[in-house]
C-alpha atoms as a PDB file:
ATOM      1  CA  UNK A   1     -30.698  30.120 -28.065  1.00  0.00           C
ATOM      2  CA  UNK A   2     -32.606  26.893 -28.813  1.00  0.00           C
ATOM      3  CA  UNK A   3     -30.393  24.885 -26.459  1.00  0.00           C
ATOM      4  CA  UNK A   4     -30.898  27.445 -23.709  1.00  0.00           C
ATOM      5  CA  UNK A   5     -34.678  27.245 -24.134  1.00  0.00           C
ATOM      6  CA  UNK A   6     -34.532  23.464 -24.061  1.00  0.00           C
ATOM      7  CA  UNK A   7     -32.484  23.522 -20.857  1.00  0.00           C
ATOM      8  CA  UNK A   8     -34.941  25.933 -19.271  1.00  0.00           C
ATOM      9  CA  UNK A   9     -37.826  23.646 -20.236  1.00  0.00           C
ATOM     10  CA  UNK A  10     -36.095  20.662 -18.645  1.00  0.00           C
ATOM     11  CA  UNK A  11     -35.330  22.680 -15.529  1.00  0.00           C
ATOM     12  CA  UNK A  12     -38.990  23.722 -15.238  1.00  0.00           C
ATOM     13  CA  UNK A  13     -40.152  20.141 -15.644  1.00  0.00           C
ATOM     14  CA  UNK A  14     -37.709  18.899 -13.005  1.00  0.00           C
ATOM     15  CA  UNK A  15     -38.734  21.702 -10.674  1.00  0.00           C
ATOM     16  CA  UNK A  16     -42.427  20.916 -11.115  1.00  0.00           C
ATOM     17  CA  UNK A  17     -41.954  17.174 -10.660  1.00  0.00           C
ATOM     18  CA  UNK A  18     -39.813  17.407  -7.547  1.00  0.00           C
ATOM     19  CA  UNK A  19     -41.644  20.415  -6.098  1.00  0.00           C
ATOM     20  CA  UNK A  20     -45.085  18.856  -6.439  1.00  0.00           C
ATOM     21  CA  UNK A  21     -43.982  15.573  -4.911  1.00  0.00           C
ATOM     22  CA  UNK A  22     -42.174  17.188  -2.004  1.00  0.00           C
ATOM     23  CA  UNK A  23     -45.114  19.482  -1.277  1.00  0.00           C
ATOM     24  CA  UNK A  24     -47.502  16.533  -1.197  1.00  0.00           C
ATOM     25  CA  UNK A  25     -45.159  14.561   1.064  1.00  0.00           C
ATOM     26  CA  UNK A  26     -44.706  17.526   3.407  1.00  0.00           C
ATOM     27  CA  UNK A  27     -48.456  18.092   3.712  1.00  0.00           C
ATOM     28  CA  UNK A  28     -49.113  14.416   4.335  1.00  0.00           C
ATOM     29  CA  UNK A  29     -46.445  14.310   7.056  1.00  0.00           C
ATOM     30  CA  UNK A  30     -47.844  17.411   8.730  1.00  0.00           C
ATOM     31  CA  UNK A  31     -51.279  15.814   8.817  1.00  0.00           C
ATOM     32  CA  UNK A  32     -50.106  12.448  10.095  1.00  0.00           C
ATOM     33  CA  UNK A  33     -48.567  14.081  13.186  1.00  0.00           C
ATOM     34  CA  UNK A  34     -52.068  14.931  14.336  1.00  0.00           C
ATOM     35  CA  UNK A  35     -53.494  11.516  13.492  1.00  0.00           C
ATOM     36  CA  UNK A  36     -50.998   9.326  15.323  1.00  0.00           C
ATOM     37  CA  UNK A  37     -52.371   9.920  18.841  1.00  0.00           C
ATOM     38  CA  UNK A  38     -56.037   9.708  17.856  1.00  0.00           C
ATOM     39  CA  UNK A  39     -56.350   7.506  14.753  1.00  0.00           C
ATOM     40  CA  UNK A  40     -53.465   5.099  14.285  1.00  0.00           C
ATOM     41  CA  UNK A  41     -55.064   3.139  11.389  1.00  0.00           C
ATOM     42  CA  UNK A  42     -55.594   6.359   9.420  1.00  0.00           C
ATOM     43  CA  UNK A  43     -52.061   7.505  10.266  1.00  0.00           C
ATOM     44  CA  UNK A  44     -50.727   4.251   8.792  1.00  0.00           C
ATOM     45  CA  UNK A  45     -52.731   4.899   5.599  1.00  0.00           C
ATOM     46  CA  UNK A  46     -51.234   8.379   5.319  1.00  0.00           C
ATOM     47  CA  UNK A  47     -47.727   7.014   5.799  1.00  0.00           C
ATOM     48  CA  UNK A  48     -48.337   4.477   3.031  1.00  0.00           C
ATOM     49  CA  UNK A  49     -49.436   7.380   0.820  1.00  0.00           C
ATOM     50  CA  UNK A  50     -46.223   9.240   1.660  1.00  0.00           C
ATOM     51  CA  UNK A  51     -44.222   6.146   0.742  1.00  0.00           C
ATOM     52  CA  UNK A  52     -46.086   5.841  -2.583  1.00  0.00           C
ATOM     53  CA  UNK A  53     -45.573   9.543  -3.355  1.00  0.00           C
ATOM     54  CA  UNK A  54     -41.844   9.222  -2.755  1.00  0.00           C
ATOM     55  CA  UNK A  55     -41.607   6.072  -4.859  1.00  0.00           C
ATOM     56  CA  UNK A  56     -43.604   7.666  -7.685  1.00  0.00           C
ATOM     57  CA  UNK A  57     -41.454  10.797  -7.609  1.00  0.00           C
ATOM     58  CA  UNK A  58     -38.266   8.730  -7.809  1.00  0.00           C
ATOM     59  CA  UNK A  59     -39.660   6.695 -10.719  1.00  0.00           C
ATOM     60  CA  UNK A  60     -40.779   9.803 -12.621  1.00  0.00           C
ATOM     61  CA  UNK A  61     -37.440  11.485 -12.052  1.00  0.00           C
ATOM     62  CA  UNK A  62     -35.585   8.376 -13.232  1.00  0.00           C
ATOM     63  CA  UNK A  63     -37.762   8.165 -16.355  1.00  0.00           C
ATOM     64  CA  UNK A  64     -37.122  11.809 -17.133  1.00  0.00           C
ATOM     65  CA  UNK A  65     -33.372  11.440 -16.681  1.00  0.00           C
ATOM     66  CA  UNK A  66     -33.318   8.338 -18.893  1.00  0.00           C
ATOM     67  CA  UNK A  67     -35.260  10.207 -21.567  1.00  0.00           C
ATOM     68  CA  UNK A  68     -32.835  13.110 -21.353  1.00  0.00           C
ATOM     69  CA  UNK A  69     -29.805  10.869 -21.603  1.00  0.00           C
ATOM     70  CA  UNK A  70     -31.181   9.116 -24.677  1.00  0.00           C
ATOM     71  CA  UNK A  71     -30.596   5.653 -23.194  1.00  0.00           C
END
């Protein structure tokens, strides 16, 4: 029972981490579509934010997986 609860906790954490990051990336991409024709400098800023969000999500996921593996 304890192992099952631990696995569920890890699954929730993974879901939250990946879900939050992907939602933020999706919203940023939806907004940048509208900016490109009218405000290219701002669109570039948004794309840099998307890049940072993706990089941060990958780093957080890697850290979590390392912690889980015990390495």
